[in-house]
Each structure stands twice: as structure tokens, then as C-alpha cells.
Amino acid sequence: MTQIDWYLQINLKARHLRLITALHDHGNLKQVAESSHVTVPAVSKALAELEKGLGLELFTRTAQGLRPTAYGECLVRHARTLLTELHQARDELNSLSSGAVGKIHIGAFPAATSMLLPQAIAILKQRSPHTNVLVTEGTAQTLLPELWQGRVDLVVGRLPLRSAADGFEERELLEDPVQLMTRHQHPLARRRRLKWSDLQPYPWILPPAGSILRAPLERTLEEHGMTLPNNYVETLSTHLARAYLHVTDAIAVMAGAVAADASEPLAVLPLSFPHLMRPRGVLWNRNRGLTPGAELMIACLEEAAAGLQSR
């Protein structure tokens, strides 16, 4: 057994993990000492003991503060993962001890929160009232790293391109075509036939740059000899998009189920939008085991999707 093996298996403790992540975040012994409510010499001693135990220099002392070495960066990365796992274990144990079945942290792309996810959560609560759910909305850029690091259990929404989903398991749930939407009183909504150039004079609601819908929209416009409009609002909020469409002559790119989900449905413009988008579904990290609550949530998502497809 090497020195590193021996120290990691026998002596490494959670306080060491918290210490090195704090040192990495602050880069300053004094700030770490203040946030930990200990003295600077105590922090310095703990770091020295950790480095001696591993036989590695984790941080370089510079005039600007502490700078992690390659060993430090490696250990900090794994420390964050281990601390996340410990926090999740704590939450699950607390839930079990209080009579709850568990807690599921779901990341959701905005369109998923309109119909699919609320219905799935309702089914979940019918089956397991004490399984609690935390939902965080975001984009693929924000939620996929959280899923990879274990801070969320599942991500629900339109599945990203497969290249962006490497390392994740996925399950397709709902085919949901993307369409061009307006309010029913829009001048173009009364026409049975349209050319893409007919859209040019009107304002748009665009998905933000980097979002799943933006690149296919740009490609489609280019294929039809159009450029991105210069009069637009960017948002991922389906609620804002719907409300804005009803009070303006704007055009939006939206999923069909989202557009129909209201007492005031939107008009679908008669232009063929290519099937470039993947279906809605659920993602999880294949390197982490699913909790019983997460497995139950996936089953509820499948049931909710089947109900929406049959309408």
C-alpha cells in the first residue's frame, strides 16, 4: 500500500475535504480561518498535516495567496463530489428518519414545467405523498454540469444533442414538434399560405443564444434566405412568451404542447419547421445510482407523457 493509498483509506476525513475546497475557493488562509471560526495557525497546520500525510504539495504559497497545484486541483475536484454525496446521504437519512420517503432534486428546462413535469409530480404525490421534490429551472449549460456533479438527480426537458449528453443516460418521453406561434389576431394567422419572407417585418421572441432551440432556428432562417430579426425579445420563460404574444404581433418558436396549454390557445403559422429538435425526456448520470425516489419519478414522468400523447 502506497502512502497515498494509506492516507486516503485510513486518515482522510470530511473536515479535510471541507478544508481544501475552502482553500481553493478563498485562496487565503485568513479568509478560510474566519469562515471556519478557527485561527490562521490552525488552518495552516491542518493543511501542512494533509500535505505531509499524502506526501504531496497541494497548494503553492505565493504573494497573492494560495494557488493549487495539479495535485490540489485533482483532490479538490474529487472532494467536491464526495461532499455532495455526503450531503445527499444526510438529506436522505434525515428524510427517512422523519417519515418521508426521500427528496428528489430535479433540474427542468422551462418548457418542461408547463405540462409534463407538473402532471408527473402530481402522479408521484398520489403514489408517495412523503417523497418531496425540489425543482430548479435552467438551461442545458447550467443544469447538465449540476447533473454531472450530482447536485441534481434528474434533468427533464427537451433532450440535448447526443454530443452534449455524453456520460448521461436518457429516456425519451414525449414527441413535441416545434412550431411558429402567434396570437390568433395576428395578421399572418389569418393566412392559409405563407412564405418565410412574410415573417421579416414582425418582431420575434427568440430563445437565448446557447439554448437548445437557438441554433436550429438560425439554420432554418439561413436556409430560407433570412437573417435573425433585429427586433426581438430573448427569453426561455414560456409564461412570458405567451403573455407577450397575446399583446403584440410578435412571432415565437415554441413547442406545440406548450402553445396549446392555456385557456387562450395560440395560432400555428402554416410553415414547416424541420424536425431538428429531439423529443422531451429525462436525463440522469450513468455513473451514479438512482435513488428509489428518482426511479419512481422516472416512472411517473413516463405515465404523464403517455397521458399527454393520448390526448
PDB file of C-alpha atoms in Angstrom:
ATOM      1  CA  MET A   1       0.000   0.000   0.000  1.00  0.00           C
ATOM      2  CA  THR A   2       1.419   3.377  -1.033  1.00  0.00           C
ATOM      3  CA  GLN A   3       1.482   6.421   1.217  1.00  0.00           C
ATOM      4  CA  ILE A   4      -1.377   7.974  -0.779  1.00  0.00           C
ATOM      5  CA  ASP A   5      -3.447   4.757  -0.533  1.00  0.00           C
ATOM      6  CA  TRP A   6      -2.875   4.519   3.190  1.00  0.00           C
ATOM      7  CA  TYR A   7      -3.762   8.137   3.902  1.00  0.00           C
ATOM      8  CA  LEU A   8      -6.895   8.248   1.732  1.00  0.00           C
ATOM      9  CA  GLN A   9      -8.243   4.957   3.099  1.00  0.00           C
ATOM     10  CA  ILE A  10      -7.328   5.407   6.761  1.00  0.00           C
ATOM     11  CA  ASN A  11      -6.852   9.061   7.680  1.00  0.00           C
ATOM     12  CA  LEU A  12      -8.784  11.270   5.249  1.00  0.00           C
ATOM     13  CA  LYS A  13     -11.833  12.842   6.918  1.00  0.00           C
ATOM     14  CA  ALA A  14     -14.688  15.087   5.855  1.00  0.00           C
ATOM     15  CA  ARG A  15     -13.022  18.060   7.569  1.00  0.00           C
ATOM     16  CA  HIS A  16     -10.057  17.644   5.216  1.00  0.00           C
ATOM     17  CA  LEU A  17     -12.411  17.787   2.235  1.00  0.00           C
ATOM     18  CA  ARG A  18     -14.056  20.954   3.539  1.00  0.00           C
ATOM     19  CA  LEU A  19     -10.635  22.486   4.241  1.00  0.00           C
ATOM     20  CA  ILE A  20      -9.181  22.052   0.769  1.00  0.00           C
ATOM     21  CA  THR A  21     -12.352  23.198  -1.016  1.00  0.00           C
ATOM     22  CA  ALA A  22     -12.406  26.309   1.180  1.00  0.00           C
ATOM     23  CA  LEU A  23      -8.728  26.969   0.476  1.00  0.00           C
ATOM     24  CA  HIS A  24      -9.384  26.562  -3.230  1.00  0.00           C
ATOM     25  CA  ASP A  25     -12.373  28.923  -3.126  1.00  0.00           C
ATOM     26  CA  HIS A  26     -10.758  31.628  -0.977  1.00  0.00           C
ATOM     27  CA  GLY A  27      -7.060  31.229  -1.790  1.00  0.00           C
ATOM     28  CA  ASN A  28      -6.316  32.864   1.524  1.00  0.00           C
ATOM     29  CA  LEU A  29      -5.623  31.344   4.951  1.00  0.00           C
ATOM     30  CA  LYS A  30      -7.151  34.275   6.828  1.00  0.00           C
ATOM     31  CA  GLN A  31     -10.470  34.119   4.959  1.00  0.00           C
ATOM     32  CA  VAL A  32     -10.681  30.362   5.461  1.00  0.00           C
ATOM     33  CA  ALA A  33      -9.949  30.790   9.164  1.00  0.00           C
ATOM     34  CA  GLU A  34     -12.661  33.434   9.510  1.00  0.00           C
ATOM     35  CA  SER A  35     -15.259  31.382   7.638  1.00  0.00           C
ATOM     36  CA  SER A  36     -14.372  28.286   9.698  1.00  0.00           C
ATOM     37  CA  HIS A  37     -14.214  30.157  13.024  1.00  0.00           C
ATOM     38  CA  VAL A  38     -10.684  28.957  13.771  1.00  0.00           C
ATOM     39  CA  THR A  39      -7.280  30.612  13.858  1.00  0.00           C
ATOM     40  CA  VAL A  40      -4.938  31.091  10.909  1.00  0.00           C
ATOM     41  CA  PRO A  41      -2.259  28.877  12.514  1.00  0.00           C
ATOM     42  CA  ALA A  42      -4.866  26.111  12.895  1.00  0.00           C
ATOM     43  CA  VAL A  43      -5.712  26.255   9.190  1.00  0.00           C
ATOM     44  CA  SER A  44      -2.042  26.326   8.222  1.00  0.00           C
ATOM     45  CA  LYS A  45      -1.305  23.362  10.490  1.00  0.00           C
ATOM     46  CA  ALA A  46      -4.220  21.336   9.096  1.00  0.00           C
ATOM     47  CA  LEU A  47      -3.047  21.954   5.532  1.00  0.00           C
ATOM     48  CA  ALA A  48       0.525  21.011   6.422  1.00  0.00           C
ATOM     49  CA  GLU A  49      -0.676  17.770   8.054  1.00  0.00           C
ATOM     50  CA  LEU A  50      -2.757  16.892   4.989  1.00  0.00           C
ATOM     51  CA  GLU A  51       0.144  17.527   2.604  1.00  0.00           C
ATOM     52  CA  LYS A  52       2.534  15.571   4.820  1.00  0.00           C
ATOM     53  CA  GLY A  53       0.105  12.665   5.080  1.00  0.00           C
ATOM     54  CA  LEU A  54      -0.262  12.465   1.306  1.00  0.00           C
ATOM     55  CA  GLY A  55       3.349  13.295   0.589  1.00  0.00           C
ATOM     56  CA  LEU A  56       2.186  15.869  -1.977  1.00  0.00           C
ATOM     57  CA  GLU A  57       2.185  19.654  -2.240  1.00  0.00           C
ATOM     58  CA  LEU A  58      -1.437  20.669  -2.734  1.00  0.00           C
ATOM     59  CA  PHE A  59      -1.063  24.454  -2.739  1.00  0.00           C
ATOM     60  CA  THR A  60       1.784  26.777  -3.659  1.00  0.00           C
ATOM     61  CA  ARG A  61       2.279  29.763  -1.361  1.00  0.00           C
ATOM     62  CA  THR A  62       2.568  33.000  -3.378  1.00  0.00           C
ATOM     63  CA  ALA A  63       2.446  36.712  -2.576  1.00  0.00           C
ATOM     64  CA  GLN A  64      -1.118  36.732  -3.902  1.00  0.00           C
ATOM     65  CA  GLY A  65      -2.183  33.812  -1.695  1.00  0.00           C
ATOM     66  CA  LEU A  66      -2.531  30.084  -2.192  1.00  0.00           C
ATOM     67  CA  ARG A  67      -2.512  28.613  -5.681  1.00  0.00           C
ATOM     68  CA  PRO A  68      -3.499  24.949  -6.145  1.00  0.00           C
ATOM     69  CA  THR A  69      -1.002  22.605  -7.728  1.00  0.00           C
ATOM     70  CA  ALA A  70      -2.089  19.876 -10.158  1.00  0.00           C
ATOM     71  CA  TYR A  71      -2.409  17.573  -7.128  1.00  0.00           C
ATOM     72  CA  GLY A  72      -4.528  20.178  -5.363  1.00  0.00           C
ATOM     73  CA  GLU A  73      -6.838  20.666  -8.341  1.00  0.00           C
ATOM     74  CA  CYS A  74      -7.319  16.904  -8.589  1.00  0.00           C
ATOM     75  CA  LEU A  75      -8.093  16.457  -4.905  1.00  0.00           C
ATOM     76  CA  VAL A  76     -10.416  19.482  -4.778  1.00  0.00           C
ATOM     77  CA  ARG A  77     -12.419  18.174  -7.736  1.00  0.00           C
ATOM     78  CA  HIS A  78     -12.983  14.830  -6.051  1.00  0.00           C
ATOM     79  CA  ALA A  79     -13.560  16.478  -2.667  1.00  0.00           C
ATOM     80  CA  ARG A  80     -16.488  18.448  -4.060  1.00  0.00           C
ATOM     81  CA  THR A  81     -18.035  15.246  -5.420  1.00  0.00           C
ATOM     82  CA  LEU A  82     -17.570  13.427  -2.105  1.00  0.00           C
ATOM     83  CA  LEU A  83     -19.039  16.314  -0.103  1.00  0.00           C
ATOM     84  CA  THR A  84     -22.047  16.407  -2.424  1.00  0.00           C
ATOM     85  CA  GLU A  85     -22.559  12.671  -1.885  1.00  0.00           C
ATOM     86  CA  LEU A  86     -22.313  13.126   1.893  1.00  0.00           C
ATOM     87  CA  HIS A  87     -24.853  15.953   1.842  1.00  0.00           C
ATOM     88  CA  GLN A  88     -27.236  13.839  -0.216  1.00  0.00           C
ATOM     89  CA  ALA A  89     -26.803  10.937   2.195  1.00  0.00           C
ATOM     90  CA  ARG A  90     -27.522  13.300   5.084  1.00  0.00           C
ATOM     91  CA  ASP A  91     -30.689  14.603   3.412  1.00  0.00           C
ATOM     92  CA  GLU A  92     -31.909  11.100   2.583  1.00  0.00           C
ATOM     93  CA  LEU A  93     -31.244   9.828   6.097  1.00  0.00           C
ATOM     94  CA  ASN A  94     -32.994  12.854   7.617  1.00  0.00           C
ATOM     95  CA  SER A  95     -35.976  12.281   5.340  1.00  0.00           C
ATOM     96  CA  LEU A  96     -36.185   8.605   6.265  1.00  0.00           C
ATOM     97  CA  SER A  97     -35.859   9.323   9.975  1.00  0.00           C
ATOM     98  CA  SER A  98     -38.654  11.913   9.777  1.00  0.00           C
ATOM     99  CA  GLY A  99     -41.015   9.531   7.993  1.00  0.00           C
ATOM    100  CA  ALA A 100     -40.526  10.892   4.477  1.00  0.00           C
ATOM    101  CA  VAL A 101     -39.521   8.550   1.668  1.00  0.00           C
ATOM    102  CA  GLY A 102     -36.886  10.917   0.325  1.00  0.00           C
ATOM    103  CA  LYS A 103     -36.256  14.065  -1.655  1.00  0.00           C
ATOM    104  CA  ILE A 104     -35.695  14.381  -5.408  1.00  0.00           C
ATOM    105  CA  HIS A 105     -33.845  17.344  -6.892  1.00  0.00           C
ATOM    106  CA  ILE A 106     -34.985  17.879 -10.477  1.00  0.00           C
ATOM    107  CA  GLY A 107     -33.454  20.241 -12.986  1.00  0.00           C
ATOM    108  CA  ALA A 108     -36.015  21.391 -15.551  1.00  0.00           C
ATOM    109  CA  PHE A 109     -35.796  23.209 -18.837  1.00  0.00           C
ATOM    110  CA  PRO A 110     -38.592  25.842 -18.793  1.00  0.00           C
ATOM    111  CA  ALA A 111     -40.893  24.132 -21.316  1.00  0.00           C
ATOM    112  CA  ALA A 112     -40.990  21.025 -19.108  1.00  0.00           C
ATOM    113  CA  THR A 113     -42.641  22.945 -16.281  1.00  0.00           C
ATOM    114  CA  SER A 114     -45.795  23.762 -18.238  1.00  0.00           C
ATOM    115  CA  MET A 115     -47.438  20.344 -18.512  1.00  0.00           C
ATOM    116  CA  LEU A 116     -45.199  17.292 -18.343  1.00  0.00           C
ATOM    117  CA  LEU A 117     -43.451  17.888 -15.043  1.00  0.00           C
ATOM    118  CA  PRO A 118     -46.469  19.184 -13.051  1.00  0.00           C
ATOM    119  CA  GLN A 119     -48.520  16.149 -14.073  1.00  0.00           C
ATOM    120  CA  ALA A 120     -45.664  13.778 -13.254  1.00  0.00           C
ATOM    121  CA  ILE A 121     -45.224  15.349  -9.817  1.00  0.00           C
ATOM    122  CA  ALA A 122     -48.975  15.065  -9.200  1.00  0.00           C
ATOM    123  CA  ILE A 123     -48.775  11.335 -10.022  1.00  0.00           C
ATOM    124  CA  LEU A 124     -45.744  10.996  -7.752  1.00  0.00           C
ATOM    125  CA  LYS A 125     -47.577  12.631  -4.849  1.00  0.00           C
ATOM    126  CA  GLN A 126     -50.533  10.299  -5.327  1.00  0.00           C
ATOM    127  CA  ARG A 127     -48.250   7.280  -5.108  1.00  0.00           C
ATOM    128  CA  SER A 128     -45.845   8.547  -2.476  1.00  0.00           C
ATOM    129  CA  PRO A 129     -47.076  11.672  -0.639  1.00  0.00           C
ATOM    130  CA  HIS A 130     -43.955  11.906   1.520  1.00  0.00           C
ATOM    131  CA  THR A 131     -41.495  11.903  -1.371  1.00  0.00           C
ATOM    132  CA  ASN A 132     -40.612  15.566  -1.710  1.00  0.00           C
ATOM    133  CA  VAL A 133     -39.399  17.381  -4.794  1.00  0.00           C
ATOM    134  CA  LEU A 134     -37.111  20.356  -5.365  1.00  0.00           C
ATOM    135  CA  VAL A 135     -37.328  21.791  -8.900  1.00  0.00           C
ATOM    136  CA  THR A 136     -34.703  24.150 -10.314  1.00  0.00           C
ATOM    137  CA  GLU A 137     -35.235  25.725 -13.739  1.00  0.00           C
ATOM    138  CA  GLY A 138     -32.282  26.382 -16.002  1.00  0.00           C
ATOM    139  CA  THR A 139     -30.628  25.765 -19.354  1.00  0.00           C
ATOM    140  CA  ALA A 140     -28.539  22.846 -20.582  1.00  0.00           C
ATOM    141  CA  GLN A 141     -25.445  24.945 -19.883  1.00  0.00           C
ATOM    142  CA  THR A 142     -26.369  25.342 -16.211  1.00  0.00           C
ATOM    143  CA  LEU A 143     -28.149  22.073 -15.426  1.00  0.00           C
ATOM    144  CA  LEU A 144     -26.007  19.439 -17.145  1.00  0.00           C
ATOM    145  CA  PRO A 145     -22.909  20.310 -15.067  1.00  0.00           C
ATOM    146  CA  GLU A 146     -25.102  20.150 -11.945  1.00  0.00           C
ATOM    147  CA  LEU A 147     -26.337  16.715 -13.019  1.00  0.00           C
ATOM    148  CA  TRP A 148     -22.791  15.531 -13.695  1.00  0.00           C
ATOM    149  CA  GLN A 149     -21.616  16.720 -10.274  1.00  0.00           C
ATOM    150  CA  GLY A 150     -24.551  15.088  -8.507  1.00  0.00           C
ATOM    151  CA  ARG A 151     -26.238  18.281  -7.337  1.00  0.00           C
ATOM    152  CA  VAL A 152     -29.429  17.327  -9.187  1.00  0.00           C
ATOM    153  CA  ASP A 153     -30.817  13.800  -9.590  1.00  0.00           C
ATOM    154  CA  LEU A 154     -32.648  14.206 -12.894  1.00  0.00           C
ATOM    155  CA  VAL A 155     -32.963  16.765 -15.675  1.00  0.00           C
ATOM    156  CA  VAL A 156     -36.296  16.958 -17.506  1.00  0.00           C
ATOM    157  CA  GLY A 157     -36.983  18.748 -20.776  1.00  0.00           C
ATOM    158  CA  ARG A 158     -36.125  18.679 -24.442  1.00  0.00           C
ATOM    159  CA  LEU A 159     -33.192  16.306 -24.769  1.00  0.00           C
ATOM    160  CA  PRO A 160     -29.948  17.988 -25.824  1.00  0.00           C
ATOM    161  CA  LEU A 161     -27.894  16.850 -28.797  1.00  0.00           C
ATOM    162  CA  ARG A 162     -26.292  13.490 -28.084  1.00  0.00           C
ATOM    163  CA  SER A 163     -22.817  15.025 -28.117  1.00  0.00           C
ATOM    164  CA  ALA A 164     -23.857  17.268 -25.221  1.00  0.00           C
ATOM    165  CA  ALA A 165     -25.394  14.324 -23.356  1.00  0.00           C
ATOM    166  CA  ASP A 166     -22.264  12.156 -23.239  1.00  0.00           C
ATOM    167  CA  GLY A 167     -21.967  10.455 -19.874  1.00  0.00           C
ATOM    168  CA  PHE A 168     -25.707  10.579 -19.239  1.00  0.00           C
ATOM    169  CA  GLU A 169     -28.455   8.019 -19.572  1.00  0.00           C
ATOM    170  CA  GLU A 170     -31.652   9.281 -21.126  1.00  0.00           C
ATOM    171  CA  ARG A 171     -35.224   8.207 -21.715  1.00  0.00           C
ATOM    172  CA  GLU A 172     -37.370   9.732 -24.434  1.00  0.00           C
ATOM    173  CA  LEU A 173     -40.800  10.680 -23.149  1.00  0.00           C
ATOM    174  CA  LEU A 174     -42.734  12.934 -25.483  1.00  0.00           C
ATOM    175  CA  GLU A 175     -42.569  13.835 -29.153  1.00  0.00           C
ATOM    176  CA  ASP A 176     -43.377  17.517 -29.277  1.00  0.00           C
ATOM    177  CA  PRO A 177     -42.973  19.308 -32.639  1.00  0.00           C
ATOM    178  CA  VAL A 178     -41.573  22.819 -32.701  1.00  0.00           C
ATOM    179  CA  GLN A 179     -43.820  25.360 -34.407  1.00  0.00           C
ATOM    180  CA  LEU A 180     -44.043  29.062 -35.178  1.00  0.00           C
ATOM    181  CA  MET A 181     -46.681  30.681 -32.961  1.00  0.00           C
ATOM    182  CA  THR A 182     -48.590  33.956 -32.856  1.00  0.00           C
ATOM    183  CA  ARG A 183     -51.761  35.245 -31.261  1.00  0.00           C
ATOM    184  CA  HIS A 184     -54.967  34.465 -33.157  1.00  0.00           C
ATOM    185  CA  GLN A 185     -55.436  38.156 -34.054  1.00  0.00           C
ATOM    186  CA  HIS A 186     -52.021  38.335 -35.729  1.00  0.00           C
ATOM    187  CA  PRO A 187     -52.194  39.427 -39.417  1.00  0.00           C
ATOM    188  CA  LEU A 188     -50.340  36.295 -40.533  1.00  0.00           C
ATOM    189  CA  ALA A 189     -52.600  33.969 -38.538  1.00  0.00           C
ATOM    190  CA  ARG A 190     -55.457  34.599 -40.972  1.00  0.00           C
ATOM    191  CA  ARG A 191     -53.468  33.396 -43.994  1.00  0.00           C
ATOM    192  CA  ARG A 192     -53.515  29.791 -45.180  1.00  0.00           C
ATOM    193  CA  ARG A 193     -50.235  30.045 -47.061  1.00  0.00           C
ATOM    194  CA  LEU A 194     -47.077  31.889 -46.099  1.00  0.00           C
ATOM    195  CA  LYS A 195     -43.560  32.407 -47.349  1.00  0.00           C
ATOM    196  CA  TRP A 196     -40.689  32.688 -44.907  1.00  0.00           C
ATOM    197  CA  SER A 197     -40.058  36.217 -46.135  1.00  0.00           C
ATOM    198  CA  ASP A 198     -43.551  37.150 -44.873  1.00  0.00           C
ATOM    199  CA  LEU A 199     -42.172  36.877 -41.332  1.00  0.00           C
ATOM    200  CA  GLN A 200     -39.490  39.532 -41.805  1.00  0.00           C
ATOM    201  CA  PRO A 201     -41.498  42.661 -40.829  1.00  0.00           C
ATOM    202  CA  TYR A 202     -42.601  41.322 -37.449  1.00  0.00           C
ATOM    203  CA  PRO A 203     -40.935  41.270 -34.030  1.00  0.00           C
ATOM    204  CA  TRP A 204     -39.839  37.949 -32.584  1.00  0.00           C
ATOM    205  CA  ILE A 205     -39.445  36.138 -29.315  1.00  0.00           C
ATOM    206  CA  LEU A 206     -36.165  34.253 -29.569  1.00  0.00           C
ATOM    207  CA  PRO A 207     -34.629  31.540 -27.429  1.00  0.00           C
ATOM    208  CA  PRO A 208     -31.380  32.917 -25.948  1.00  0.00           C
ATOM    209  CA  ALA A 209     -28.066  32.201 -27.652  1.00  0.00           C
ATOM    210  CA  GLY A 210     -26.724  28.844 -26.497  1.00  0.00           C
ATOM    211  CA  SER A 211     -30.154  27.392 -25.731  1.00  0.00           C
ATOM    212  CA  ILE A 212     -31.277  24.183 -27.425  1.00  0.00           C
ATOM    213  CA  LEU A 213     -33.679  25.860 -29.866  1.00  0.00           C
ATOM    214  CA  ARG A 214     -31.488  28.771 -30.969  1.00  0.00           C
ATOM    215  CA  ALA A 215     -29.059  27.038 -33.354  1.00  0.00           C
ATOM    216  CA  PRO A 216     -31.759  25.096 -35.306  1.00  0.00           C
ATOM    217  CA  LEU A 217     -33.770  28.312 -35.649  1.00  0.00           C
ATOM    218  CA  GLU A 218     -30.772  30.213 -37.019  1.00  0.00           C
ATOM    219  CA  ARG A 219     -30.035  27.420 -39.504  1.00  0.00           C
ATOM    220  CA  THR A 220     -33.649  27.327 -40.674  1.00  0.00           C
ATOM    221  CA  LEU A 221     -33.767  31.084 -41.241  1.00  0.00           C
ATOM    222  CA  GLU A 222     -30.490  30.976 -43.162  1.00  0.00           C
ATOM    223  CA  GLU A 223     -31.776  28.129 -45.357  1.00  0.00           C
ATOM    224  CA  HIS A 224     -34.719  30.348 -46.328  1.00  0.00           C
ATOM    225  CA  GLY A 225     -32.588  33.412 -47.065  1.00  0.00           C
ATOM    226  CA  MET A 226     -33.398  35.243 -43.828  1.00  0.00           C
ATOM    227  CA  THR A 227     -31.239  36.742 -41.136  1.00  0.00           C
ATOM    228  CA  LEU A 228     -32.025  36.927 -37.444  1.00  0.00           C
ATOM    229  CA  PRO A 229     -34.530  39.719 -36.803  1.00  0.00           C
ATOM    230  CA  ASN A 230     -33.242  42.924 -35.216  1.00  0.00           C
ATOM    231  CA  ASN A 231     -36.463  43.496 -33.286  1.00  0.00           C
ATOM    232  CA  TYR A 232     -36.756  40.782 -30.687  1.00  0.00           C
ATOM    233  CA  VAL A 233     -37.066  39.716 -27.060  1.00  0.00           C
ATOM    234  CA  GLU A 234     -34.979  36.799 -25.771  1.00  0.00           C
ATOM    235  CA  THR A 235     -36.394  34.541 -23.073  1.00  0.00           C
ATOM    236  CA  LEU A 236     -36.742  30.921 -22.003  1.00  0.00           C
ATOM    237  CA  SER A 237     -39.878  31.714 -19.994  1.00  0.00           C
ATOM    238  CA  THR A 238     -42.891  30.168 -21.684  1.00  0.00           C
ATOM    239  CA  HIS A 239     -45.199  32.216 -19.434  1.00  0.00           C
ATOM    240  CA  LEU A 240     -43.608  35.499 -20.535  1.00  0.00           C
ATOM    241  CA  ALA A 241     -43.561  34.396 -24.180  1.00  0.00           C
ATOM    242  CA  ARG A 242     -47.264  33.501 -24.152  1.00  0.00           C
ATOM    243  CA  ALA A 243     -48.255  36.743 -22.456  1.00  0.00           C
ATOM    244  CA  TYR A 244     -46.127  38.820 -24.833  1.00  0.00           C
ATOM    245  CA  LEU A 245     -47.588  37.085 -27.893  1.00  0.00           C
ATOM    246  CA  HIS A 246     -51.123  37.907 -26.766  1.00  0.00           C
ATOM    247  CA  VAL A 247     -50.415  41.665 -26.581  1.00  0.00           C
ATOM    248  CA  THR A 248     -48.137  42.108 -29.632  1.00  0.00           C
ATOM    249  CA  ASP A 249     -47.683  40.942 -33.210  1.00  0.00           C
ATOM    250  CA  ALA A 250     -44.569  39.005 -32.249  1.00  0.00           C
ATOM    251  CA  ILE A 251     -43.716  35.546 -33.585  1.00  0.00           C
ATOM    252  CA  ALA A 252     -42.291  32.854 -31.323  1.00  0.00           C
ATOM    253  CA  VAL A 253     -40.739  29.423 -31.763  1.00  0.00           C
ATOM    254  CA  MET A 254     -42.487  27.144 -29.304  1.00  0.00           C
ATOM    255  CA  ALA A 255     -43.313  23.513 -28.705  1.00  0.00           C
ATOM    256  CA  GLY A 256     -46.815  22.578 -29.767  1.00  0.00           C
ATOM    257  CA  ALA A 257     -47.878  21.240 -26.360  1.00  0.00           C
ATOM    258  CA  VAL A 258     -46.729  24.446 -24.673  1.00  0.00           C
ATOM    259  CA  ALA A 259     -48.656  26.550 -27.143  1.00  0.00           C
ATOM    260  CA  ALA A 260     -51.874  24.616 -26.515  1.00  0.00           C
ATOM    261  CA  ASP A 261     -51.530  24.687 -22.740  1.00  0.00           C
ATOM    262  CA  ALA A 262     -53.810  27.569 -21.857  1.00  0.00           C
ATOM    263  CA  SER A 263     -57.372  28.831 -21.910  1.00  0.00           C
ATOM    264  CA  GLU A 264     -56.283  31.134 -24.762  1.00  0.00           C
ATOM    265  CA  PRO A 265     -54.510  28.905 -27.311  1.00  0.00           C
ATOM    266  CA  LEU A 266     -52.088  30.349 -29.805  1.00  0.00           C
ATOM    267  CA  ALA A 267     -52.180  30.226 -33.591  1.00  0.00           C
ATOM    268  CA  VAL A 268     -49.801  27.980 -35.519  1.00  0.00           C
ATOM    269  CA  LEU A 269     -48.357  29.546 -38.657  1.00  0.00           C
ATOM    270  CA  PRO A 270     -48.531  27.308 -41.760  1.00  0.00           C
ATOM    271  CA  LEU A 271     -44.786  26.964 -42.259  1.00  0.00           C
ATOM    272  CA  SER A 272     -42.945  23.683 -41.942  1.00  0.00           C
ATOM    273  CA  PHE A 273     -40.357  23.814 -39.230  1.00  0.00           C
ATOM    274  CA  PRO A 274     -37.840  20.991 -39.750  1.00  0.00           C
ATOM    275  CA  HIS A 275     -37.749  18.199 -37.220  1.00  0.00           C
ATOM    276  CA  LEU A 276     -34.336  19.154 -35.901  1.00  0.00           C
ATOM    277  CA  MET A 277     -35.187  19.021 -32.241  1.00  0.00           C
ATOM    278  CA  ARG A 278     -35.022  15.929 -30.120  1.00  0.00           C
ATOM    279  CA  PRO A 279     -38.073  14.837 -28.066  1.00  0.00           C
ATOM    280  CA  ARG A 280     -38.639  15.779 -24.476  1.00  0.00           C
ATOM    281  CA  GLY A 281     -37.256  13.324 -21.976  1.00  0.00           C
ATOM    282  CA  VAL A 282     -35.329  12.764 -18.760  1.00  0.00           C
ATOM    283  CA  LEU A 283     -31.572  12.527 -18.185  1.00  0.00           C
ATOM    284  CA  TRP A 284     -29.526  11.142 -15.325  1.00  0.00           C
ATOM    285  CA  ASN A 285     -25.866  10.493 -14.617  1.00  0.00           C
ATOM    286  CA  ARG A 286     -24.990   6.923 -15.581  1.00  0.00           C
ATOM    287  CA  ASN A 287     -22.096   6.920 -13.110  1.00  0.00           C
ATOM    288  CA  ARG A 288     -24.381   7.468 -10.121  1.00  0.00           C
ATOM    289  CA  GLY A 289     -27.027   5.098  -8.901  1.00  0.00           C
ATOM    290  CA  LEU A 290     -30.607   6.327  -8.964  1.00  0.00           C
ATOM    291  CA  THR A 291     -32.295   6.659  -5.600  1.00  0.00           C
ATOM    292  CA  PRO A 292     -35.655   4.887  -5.175  1.00  0.00           C
ATOM    293  CA  GLY A 293     -37.316   8.300  -5.330  1.00  0.00           C
ATOM    294  CA  ALA A 294     -35.622   9.152  -8.639  1.00  0.00           C
ATOM    295  CA  GLU A 295     -36.641   5.795 -10.121  1.00  0.00           C
ATOM    296  CA  LEU A 296     -40.221   6.427  -9.041  1.00  0.00           C
ATOM    297  CA  MET A 297     -40.082   9.916 -10.572  1.00  0.00           C
ATOM    298  CA  ILE A 298     -38.991   8.469 -13.919  1.00  0.00           C
ATOM    299  CA  ALA A 299     -41.929   6.057 -13.851  1.00  0.00           C
ATOM    300  CA  CYS A 300     -44.286   8.968 -13.100  1.00  0.00           C
ATOM    301  CA  LEU A 301     -42.797  11.000 -15.949  1.00  0.00           C
ATOM    302  CA  GLU A 302     -43.447   8.076 -18.308  1.00  0.00           C
ATOM    303  CA  GLU A 303     -47.057   7.824 -17.152  1.00  0.00           C
ATOM    304  CA  ALA A 304     -47.603  11.577 -17.529  1.00  0.00           C
ATOM    305  CA  ALA A 305     -46.059  11.538 -21.020  1.00  0.00           C
ATOM    306  CA  ALA A 306     -48.277   8.632 -22.090  1.00  0.00           C
ATOM    307  CA  GLY A 307     -51.315  10.580 -20.941  1.00  0.00           C
ATOM    308  CA  LEU A 308     -50.273  13.666 -22.923  1.00  0.00           C
ATOM    309  CA  GLN A 309     -49.571  11.635 -26.057  1.00  0.00           C
ATOM    310  CA  SER A 310     -53.031  10.044 -25.941  1.00  0.00           C
ATOM    311  CA  ARG A 311     -54.839  13.374 -25.964  1.00  0.00           C
TER     312      ARG A 311
END
